[in-house]
Amino acid sequence: MKRPPGPDGLPFIGSLLRARRDPLRFARDVTRAYGDIAYFRIGIYTGYLLNHPDHFRHVLQSNLRNYSKENYNYKKLKPVLGEGLITAEGDSWLRSRRLIQPVFHRKRIARVGSIITQAATGMLDHWAAIVDRDRTINLNTAMMRLTLRIIFRALFSMNIGTEANQVLHSFTRLNEDIAQRFRAVFVPPPGIPTPRNRKFKRERDNLDRVVYEIIHRRRADGNSHDDLLETLLSARDESSGQRMTDRQIRDEVMTLMLAGHETTANLLTWTCYLLTRHPSVVKKLRTELRTVLGGHEPTADDLSELQYTKQVLQESMRLYPPVWIISRQAKNADTISGYPIPAGSTVTMCTYTIHRHPEFWEHPDAFRPERFDPGRSEHQSPEAYFPFGAGPRFCIGNNLAIMEGQMILACIYQRYGLRLVPGHRVEPEPLVTLRPREGLHMSVHSPEIRHEPH
């Protein structure tokens, strides 16, 4: 059995230079040239790029026990996230999932609605000083601050104050560093005090100080809180009866702090960018907001009526999925589409390319929220849509992310319009998540001002 086709690359380094220069373009070029399964080599690492929904389901669902996160990519996340919900495996992951799952139940997160609208309204009140003026905002930074504030209130019952800037700065630096390590030929072990390793440790220590302070403050509080942190602090091991250590709690808090604000912020940033380019979608969105909300702030009860708002977010996640790539390592030999996958091989699934697969999406690069209209099923391709992954490790916070997105988008577009700063180049930057490189610089306007595409 032959291995699948793929780029030959250069001696010794394979496709390293192409993949480092533009990972998204590399993935699209490979899938276009070699099909839905391709073999590639980046330095000493080899792998298989999968680009068909059957492959995604095989690895993440039907044969998931054969595929682990014990691969190169997730090992690079562990120095920051530890053994949290994203990186843990086996029984450790299952215990964490069962413990945390109830916190994200639909009925429970509905109570977070007032937290979301209060935070969003506070942000928009600050924007009032720059409306229709020659002042701009970095929308990505604004969304990061907003979603971080919401996560702290919703999951930890805390108001994040001066720590916000430090948390955002450290997360950004670590995000960039991890992405660079993914694509490096050689990475010095963490114990070697290189300038890069010292900087990495400094930023991680900054985050640790914030997280451990949250834990210690709650332990000293003595009051009962109905939130995630209380769930973690009161949990006991089923067999030993022991409580979680501060380190275990730290790993879960760090994981949910990162995943809970980073991905939603990027979703909102990319959505607002797409809306600046599509005035007709903005018009239809505002029509729904006027009809459903009539000028009042959105509540959880309004979400079922804000269907077009949800479709806008779903289409944004199709074009710019915050989690743009998923990888696993084969424990035992397997076969995919007739090709052998040796034990120990890394399989990579690029959400960004499957969401633009021409076999499953008509005009795949076009922004068309109507694709997700339940009444137009002939235009849907749910089998090729994986913004939250698939299988048992499907994103635990998917409902909260959509809820936040609907409510924040509704708050923004009832009050203001956004316009991309002329000449500002918008380019996706595939780090751990998919961010806009150099942020997204916008001016804020009254909603009646027409949004011209750029």
mmCIF file of C-alpha atoms in Angstrom, residues 34-329:
data_model
loop_
_atom_site.group_PDB
_atom_site.id
_atom_site.type_symbol
_atom_site.label_atom_id
_atom_site.label_comp_id
_atom_site.label_asym_id
_atom_site.label_seq_id
_atom_site.Cartn_x
_atom_site.Cartn_y
_atom_site.Cartn_z
ATOM 1 C CA TYR A 34 -3.172 16.445 -4.040
ATOM 2 C CA GLY A 35 -6.760 15.878 -2.948
ATOM 3 C CA ASP A 36 -8.458 15.089 0.322
ATOM 4 C CA ILE A 37 -5.575 13.156 1.852
ATOM 5 C CA ALA A 38 -1.971 14.206 1.370
ATOM 6 C CA TYR A 39 1.393 13.291 2.856
ATOM 7 C CA PHE A 40 3.754 16.091 3.891
ATOM 8 C CA ARG A 41 7.067 16.573 5.643
ATOM 9 C CA ILE A 42 8.099 19.565 7.741
ATOM 10 C CA GLY A 43 11.640 19.190 9.010
ATOM 11 C CA ILE A 44 11.898 15.882 10.865
ATOM 12 C CA TYR A 45 8.131 15.666 11.270
ATOM 13 C CA THR A 46 5.869 13.887 8.805
ATOM 14 C CA GLY A 47 2.125 13.783 8.696
ATOM 15 C CA TYR A 48 -1.079 13.433 6.752
ATOM 16 C CA LEU A 49 -3.327 16.362 5.866
ATOM 17 C CA LEU A 50 -6.983 15.274 5.832
ATOM 18 C CA ASN A 51 -9.638 17.314 4.049
ATOM 19 C CA HIS A 52 -12.847 15.322 3.844
ATOM 20 C CA PRO A 53 -15.693 15.188 6.397
ATOM 21 C CA ASP A 54 -15.486 11.383 6.436
ATOM 22 C CA HIS A 55 -11.877 11.715 7.602
ATOM 23 C CA PHE A 56 -12.814 14.168 10.350
ATOM 24 C CA ARG A 57 -15.541 11.864 11.639
ATOM 25 C CA HIS A 58 -13.285 8.800 11.424
ATOM 26 C CA VAL A 59 -10.539 10.374 13.542
ATOM 27 C CA LEU A 60 -12.724 12.358 15.961
ATOM 28 C CA GLN A 61 -15.683 9.989 16.326
ATOM 29 C CA SER A 62 -15.815 6.459 14.899
ATOM 30 C CA ASN A 63 -12.174 5.525 15.593
ATOM 31 C CA LEU A 64 -11.374 8.149 18.213
ATOM 32 C CA ARG A 65 -9.831 5.647 20.658
ATOM 33 C CA ASN A 66 -6.985 5.147 18.199
ATOM 34 C CA TYR A 67 -6.124 8.847 18.052
ATOM 35 C CA SER A 68 -4.644 10.821 20.913
ATOM 36 C CA LYS A 69 -3.495 14.352 21.603
ATOM 37 C CA GLU A 70 -0.058 13.086 22.572
ATOM 38 C CA ASN A 71 1.460 14.698 19.505
ATOM 39 C CA TYR A 72 3.874 17.504 18.777
ATOM 40 C CA ASN A 73 1.251 20.249 18.601
ATOM 41 C CA TYR A 74 -0.512 19.598 21.900
ATOM 42 C CA LYS A 75 2.776 19.029 23.721
ATOM 43 C CA LYS A 76 3.616 22.649 22.865
ATOM 44 C CA LEU A 77 0.408 23.766 24.619
ATOM 45 C CA LYS A 78 1.035 21.888 27.852
ATOM 46 C CA PRO A 79 3.620 24.291 29.315
ATOM 47 C CA VAL A 80 0.804 26.886 29.385
ATOM 48 C CA LEU A 81 -2.385 24.843 29.785
ATOM 49 C CA GLY A 82 -0.998 21.927 31.795
ATOM 50 C CA GLU A 83 -3.354 18.955 32.003
ATOM 51 C CA GLY A 84 -6.538 20.946 31.465
ATOM 52 C CA LEU A 85 -9.599 19.979 29.475
ATOM 53 C CA ILE A 86 -7.993 20.699 26.076
ATOM 54 C CA THR A 87 -4.771 18.750 26.583
ATOM 55 C CA ALA A 88 -5.696 15.956 29.035
ATOM 56 C CA GLU A 89 -6.229 12.399 27.823
ATOM 57 C CA GLY A 90 -8.016 9.254 28.974
ATOM 58 C CA ASP A 91 -9.531 9.037 32.458
ATOM 59 C CA SER A 92 -8.102 12.422 33.451
ATOM 60 C CA TRP A 93 -9.937 14.118 30.593
ATOM 61 C CA LEU A 94 -13.149 12.181 31.217
ATOM 62 C CA ARG A 95 -13.237 13.188 34.905
ATOM 63 C CA SER A 96 -12.706 16.832 34.013
ATOM 64 C CA ARG A 97 -15.337 16.734 31.275
ATOM 65 C CA ARG A 98 -17.956 15.181 33.568
ATOM 66 C CA LEU A 99 -17.149 17.676 36.290
ATOM 67 C CA ILE A 100 -17.262 20.776 34.108
ATOM 68 C CA GLN A 101 -20.046 19.823 31.670
ATOM 69 C CA PRO A 102 -22.970 20.899 33.941
ATOM 70 C CA VAL A 103 -21.535 24.429 34.180
ATOM 71 C CA PHE A 104 -22.114 24.822 30.424
ATOM 72 C CA HIS A 105 -25.631 23.380 30.293
ATOM 73 C CA ARG A 106 -27.972 25.500 28.163
ATOM 74 C CA LYS A 107 -30.279 26.386 31.048
ATOM 75 C CA ARG A 108 -27.386 27.375 33.265
ATOM 76 C CA ILE A 109 -25.602 29.573 30.764
ATOM 77 C CA ALA A 110 -28.887 31.373 30.023
ATOM 78 C CA ARG A 111 -28.333 33.112 33.368
ATOM 79 C CA VAL A 112 -25.144 34.619 31.957
ATOM 80 C CA GLY A 113 -27.177 36.803 29.575
ATOM 81 C CA SER A 114 -27.303 39.821 31.870
ATOM 82 C CA ILE A 115 -23.535 39.621 32.422
ATOM 83 C CA ILE A 116 -22.973 39.699 28.654
ATOM 84 C CA THR A 117 -25.263 42.668 27.982
ATOM 85 C CA GLN A 118 -23.911 44.667 30.929
ATOM 86 C CA ALA A 119 -20.329 44.161 29.760
ATOM 87 C CA ALA A 120 -21.188 44.921 26.122
ATOM 88 C CA THR A 121 -23.159 48.043 27.068
ATOM 89 C CA GLY A 122 -20.253 49.260 29.179
ATOM 90 C CA MET A 123 -17.904 48.902 26.214
ATOM 91 C CA LEU A 124 -20.295 50.692 23.870
ATOM 92 C CA ASP A 125 -20.752 53.556 26.342
ATOM 93 C CA HIS A 126 -16.999 54.141 26.109
ATOM 94 C CA TRP A 127 -17.247 54.121 22.322
ATOM 95 C CA ALA A 128 -19.703 57.038 22.476
ATOM 96 C CA ALA A 129 -16.760 59.432 22.820
ATOM 97 C CA ILE A 130 -15.374 58.482 19.387
ATOM 98 C CA VAL A 131 -18.549 58.067 17.322
ATOM 99 C CA ASP A 132 -18.300 59.842 13.947
ATOM 100 C CA ARG A 133 -14.867 61.223 14.826
ATOM 101 C CA ASP A 134 -11.390 60.657 13.443
ATOM 102 C CA ARG A 135 -10.492 58.225 16.190
ATOM 103 C CA THR A 136 -10.186 54.479 15.828
ATOM 104 C CA ILE A 137 -10.204 51.319 17.891
ATOM 105 C CA ASN A 138 -8.403 48.018 17.516
ATOM 106 C CA LEU A 139 -11.529 45.879 17.429
ATOM 107 C CA ASN A 140 -9.683 42.642 18.148
ATOM 108 C CA THR A 141 -8.221 44.092 21.347
ATOM 109 C CA ALA A 142 -11.613 45.495 22.343
ATOM 110 C CA MET A 143 -13.276 42.112 21.831
ATOM 111 C CA MET A 144 -10.523 40.356 23.798
ATOM 112 C CA ARG A 145 -11.049 42.693 26.760
ATOM 113 C CA LEU A 146 -14.818 42.301 26.560
ATOM 114 C CA THR A 147 -14.901 38.504 26.409
ATOM 115 C CA LEU A 148 -12.250 38.222 29.133
ATOM 116 C CA ARG A 149 -14.401 40.407 31.382
ATOM 117 C CA ILE A 150 -17.423 38.198 30.655
ATOM 118 C CA ILE A 151 -15.537 34.959 31.365
ATOM 119 C CA PHE A 152 -14.270 36.265 34.706
ATOM 120 C CA ARG A 153 -17.781 37.259 35.772
ATOM 121 C CA ALA A 154 -19.526 34.153 34.394
ATOM 122 C CA LEU A 155 -17.082 31.441 35.476
ATOM 123 C CA PHE A 156 -15.305 32.974 38.465
ATOM 124 C CA SER A 157 -17.832 35.571 39.790
ATOM 125 C CA MET A 158 -15.078 38.199 39.652
ATOM 126 C CA ASN A 159 -14.545 41.562 38.054
ATOM 127 C CA ILE A 160 -11.200 41.642 36.302
ATOM 128 C CA GLY A 161 -9.581 45.007 36.752
ATOM 129 C CA THR A 162 -5.966 46.005 36.280
ATOM 130 C CA GLU A 163 -5.045 42.367 35.604
ATOM 131 C CA ALA A 164 -6.850 42.460 32.242
ATOM 132 C CA ASN A 165 -4.052 44.170 30.328
ATOM 133 C CA GLN A 166 -1.450 41.817 31.793
ATOM 134 C CA VAL A 167 -3.530 38.722 30.984
ATOM 135 C CA LEU A 168 -4.179 39.832 27.403
ATOM 136 C CA HIS A 169 -0.546 40.805 26.830
ATOM 137 C CA SER A 170 0.781 37.509 28.196
ATOM 138 C CA PHE A 171 -1.743 35.394 26.301
ATOM 139 C CA THR A 172 -0.850 37.180 23.060
ATOM 140 C CA ARG A 173 2.898 36.731 23.563
ATOM 141 C CA LEU A 174 2.484 33.051 24.466
ATOM 142 C CA ASN A 175 0.117 32.499 21.528
ATOM 143 C CA GLU A 176 2.726 33.915 19.149
ATOM 144 C CA ASP A 177 5.547 31.965 20.774
ATOM 145 C CA ILE A 178 3.712 28.630 20.641
ATOM 146 C CA ALA A 179 2.858 29.173 16.967
ATOM 147 C CA GLN A 180 6.527 29.892 16.200
ATOM 148 C CA ARG A 181 7.582 26.740 18.045
ATOM 149 C CA PHE A 182 5.113 24.693 15.991
ATOM 150 C CA ARG A 183 6.932 25.732 12.831
ATOM 151 C CA ALA A 184 10.525 25.762 14.079
ATOM 152 C CA VAL A 185 13.137 23.243 12.908
ATOM 153 C CA PHE A 186 14.664 23.006 16.373
ATOM 154 C CA VAL A 187 13.334 24.260 19.708
ATOM 155 C CA PRO A 188 15.678 24.324 22.720
ATOM 156 C CA PRO A 189 14.191 22.387 25.667
ATOM 157 C CA PRO A 190 12.379 24.628 28.191
ATOM 158 C CA GLY A 191 15.079 24.066 30.808
ATOM 159 C CA ILE A 192 17.757 25.755 28.697
ATOM 160 C CA PRO A 193 17.768 29.479 29.618
ATOM 161 C CA THR A 194 17.729 30.925 26.106
ATOM 162 C CA PRO A 195 16.274 34.464 25.698
ATOM 163 C CA ARG A 196 13.150 32.952 24.108
ATOM 164 C CA ASN A 197 12.664 30.415 26.914
ATOM 165 C CA ARG A 198 13.167 33.078 29.587
ATOM 166 C CA LYS A 199 10.584 35.314 27.931
ATOM 167 C CA PHE A 200 8.166 32.398 27.640
ATOM 168 C CA LYS A 201 8.574 31.555 31.318
ATOM 169 C CA ARG A 202 8.105 35.193 32.337
ATOM 170 C CA GLU A 203 4.783 35.493 30.493
ATOM 171 C CA ARG A 204 3.545 32.135 31.798
ATOM 172 C CA ASP A 205 4.509 33.128 35.344
ATOM 173 C CA ASN A 206 2.504 36.338 34.928
ATOM 174 C CA LEU A 207 -0.591 34.299 34.082
ATOM 175 C CA ASP A 208 0.089 31.864 36.917
ATOM 176 C CA ARG A 209 0.167 34.720 39.400
ATOM 177 C CA VAL A 210 -3.270 35.880 38.267
ATOM 178 C CA VAL A 211 -4.787 32.391 38.317
ATOM 179 C CA TYR A 212 -3.346 31.342 41.684
ATOM 180 C CA GLU A 213 -4.498 34.645 43.155
ATOM 181 C CA ILE A 214 -8.039 33.838 41.958
ATOM 182 C CA ILE A 215 -7.851 30.415 43.629
ATOM 183 C CA HIS A 216 -6.371 31.674 46.897
ATOM 184 C CA ARG A 217 -8.813 34.581 47.092
ATOM 185 C CA ARG A 218 -11.760 32.216 46.700
ATOM 186 C CA ARG A 219 -10.441 29.754 49.275
ATOM 187 C CA ALA A 220 -10.143 32.617 51.765
ATOM 188 C CA ASP A 221 -13.569 33.984 50.868
ATOM 189 C CA GLY A 222 -15.571 31.310 52.632
ATOM 190 C CA ASN A 223 -18.765 32.208 50.778
ATOM 191 C CA SER A 224 -20.580 29.884 48.387
ATOM 192 C CA HIS A 225 -20.716 30.811 44.696
ATOM 193 C CA ASP A 226 -22.643 29.107 41.908
ATOM 194 C CA ASP A 227 -19.870 29.129 39.322
ATOM 195 C CA LEU A 228 -17.146 27.030 37.713
ATOM 196 C CA LEU A 229 -14.517 27.873 40.307
ATOM 197 C CA GLU A 230 -16.781 26.653 43.117
ATOM 198 C CA THR A 231 -17.385 23.431 41.175
ATOM 199 C CA LEU A 232 -13.643 22.819 40.894
ATOM 200 C CA LEU A 233 -12.891 23.688 44.508
ATOM 201 C CA SER A 234 -15.607 21.425 45.913
ATOM 202 C CA ALA A 235 -15.005 18.454 43.596
ATOM 203 C CA ARG A 236 -13.763 15.197 45.129
ATOM 204 C CA ASP A 237 -12.160 12.193 43.470
ATOM 205 C CA GLU A 238 -14.718 9.365 43.266
ATOM 206 C CA SER A 239 -12.295 6.696 44.524
ATOM 207 C CA SER A 240 -10.032 8.531 46.987
ATOM 208 C CA GLY A 241 -12.367 11.306 48.096
ATOM 209 C CA GLN A 242 -9.524 13.813 47.728
ATOM 210 C CA ARG A 243 -10.122 17.339 46.487
ATOM 211 C CA MET A 244 -8.368 18.756 43.445
ATOM 212 C CA THR A 245 -4.946 20.279 44.057
ATOM 213 C CA ASP A 246 -4.314 23.948 43.329
ATOM 214 C CA ARG A 247 -2.251 22.823 40.334
ATOM 215 C CA GLN A 248 -5.164 20.813 38.899
ATOM 216 C CA ILE A 249 -7.540 23.731 39.424
ATOM 217 C CA ARG A 250 -4.974 26.068 37.885
ATOM 218 C CA ASP A 251 -4.828 23.951 34.713
ATOM 219 C CA GLU A 252 -8.619 23.948 34.278
ATOM 220 C CA VAL A 253 -8.953 27.664 35.035
ATOM 221 C CA MET A 254 -6.122 28.547 32.647
ATOM 222 C CA THR A 255 -7.634 26.385 29.902
ATOM 223 C CA LEU A 256 -11.135 27.821 30.205
ATOM 224 C CA MET A 257 -9.843 31.366 30.625
ATOM 225 C CA LEU A 258 -7.931 31.047 27.353
ATOM 226 C CA ALA A 259 -10.503 29.068 25.376
ATOM 227 C CA GLY A 260 -13.425 31.029 26.804
ATOM 228 C CA HIS A 261 -12.309 34.479 25.747
ATOM 229 C CA GLU A 262 -9.842 34.006 22.869
ATOM 230 C CA THR A 263 -12.045 32.050 20.471
ATOM 231 C CA THR A 264 -15.192 34.134 21.024
ATOM 232 C CA ALA A 265 -13.262 37.383 20.642
ATOM 233 C CA ASN A 266 -11.831 36.226 17.324
ATOM 234 C CA LEU A 267 -15.270 35.088 16.160
ATOM 235 C CA LEU A 268 -16.717 38.547 16.850
ATOM 236 C CA THR A 269 -13.737 40.309 15.283
ATOM 237 C CA TRP A 270 -13.964 38.355 12.035
ATOM 238 C CA THR A 271 -17.752 38.757 11.954
ATOM 239 C CA CYS A 272 -17.520 42.537 12.233
ATOM 240 C CA TYR A 273 -14.849 42.570 9.531
ATOM 241 C CA LEU A 274 -17.073 40.597 7.161
ATOM 242 C CA LEU A 275 -20.006 42.908 7.901
ATOM 243 C CA THR A 276 -17.938 45.965 6.883
ATOM 244 C CA ARG A 277 -17.582 44.344 3.466
ATOM 245 C CA HIS A 278 -21.240 43.395 3.044
ATOM 246 C CA PRO A 279 -23.652 46.319 3.593
ATOM 247 C CA SER A 280 -26.647 44.242 2.465
ATOM 248 C CA VAL A 281 -26.004 41.757 5.273
ATOM 249 C CA VAL A 282 -25.757 44.639 7.787
ATOM 250 C CA LYS A 283 -29.104 45.954 6.538
ATOM 251 C CA LYS A 284 -30.778 42.567 6.938
ATOM 252 C CA LEU A 285 -29.182 42.108 10.359
ATOM 253 C CA ARG A 286 -30.485 45.482 11.563
ATOM 254 C CA THR A 287 -33.944 44.705 10.255
ATOM 255 C CA GLU A 288 -34.043 41.575 12.407
ATOM 256 C CA LEU A 289 -32.720 43.474 15.446
ATOM 257 C CA ARG A 290 -35.409 46.163 15.095
ATOM 258 C CA THR A 291 -38.151 43.569 14.631
ATOM 259 C CA VAL A 292 -37.129 41.302 17.501
ATOM 260 C CA LEU A 293 -35.638 43.741 20.020
ATOM 261 C CA GLY A 294 -37.308 47.040 19.196
ATOM 262 C CA GLY A 295 -34.385 48.927 20.705
ATOM 263 C CA HIS A 296 -34.126 47.070 24.020
ATOM 264 C CA GLU A 297 -31.061 45.134 25.102
ATOM 265 C CA PRO A 298 -31.074 41.461 24.085
ATOM 266 C CA THR A 299 -31.845 38.802 26.666
ATOM 267 C CA ALA A 300 -31.443 35.027 26.598
ATOM 268 C CA ASP A 301 -35.157 34.769 25.771
ATOM 269 C CA ASP A 302 -34.575 36.699 22.517
ATOM 270 C CA LEU A 303 -31.957 34.340 21.139
ATOM 271 C CA SER A 304 -34.345 31.907 19.478
ATOM 272 C CA GLU A 305 -35.773 34.827 17.460
ATOM 273 C CA LEU A 306 -32.377 36.204 16.411
ATOM 274 C CA GLN A 307 -31.944 33.545 13.755
ATOM 275 C CA TYR A 308 -30.291 35.683 11.080
ATOM 276 C CA THR A 309 -27.862 37.040 13.696
ATOM 277 C CA LYS A 310 -26.924 33.438 14.457
ATOM 278 C CA GLN A 311 -26.528 32.634 10.745
ATOM 279 C CA VAL A 312 -24.132 35.586 10.366
ATOM 280 C CA LEU A 313 -21.983 34.128 13.146
ATOM 281 C CA GLN A 314 -22.146 30.611 11.715
ATOM 282 C CA GLU A 315 -21.024 31.813 8.291
ATOM 283 C CA SER A 316 -18.225 33.840 9.887
ATOM 284 C CA MET A 317 -17.009 30.691 11.672
ATOM 285 C CA ARG A 318 -17.087 28.868 8.371
ATOM 286 C CA LEU A 319 -14.788 31.363 6.661
ATOM 287 C CA TYR A 320 -12.602 32.197 9.665
ATOM 288 C CA PRO A 321 -12.859 29.346 12.189
ATOM 289 C CA PRO A 322 -11.147 30.455 15.422
ATOM 290 C CA VAL A 323 -9.831 26.905 15.851
ATOM 291 C CA TRP A 324 -8.405 26.593 12.390
ATOM 292 C CA ILE A 325 -6.557 23.281 12.753
ATOM 293 C CA ILE A 326 -6.937 20.025 14.702
ATOM 294 C CA SER A 327 -4.330 17.287 14.979
ATOM 295 C CA ARG A 328 -4.088 13.806 16.472
ATOM 296 C CA GLN A 329 -1.520 11.007 16.700
#
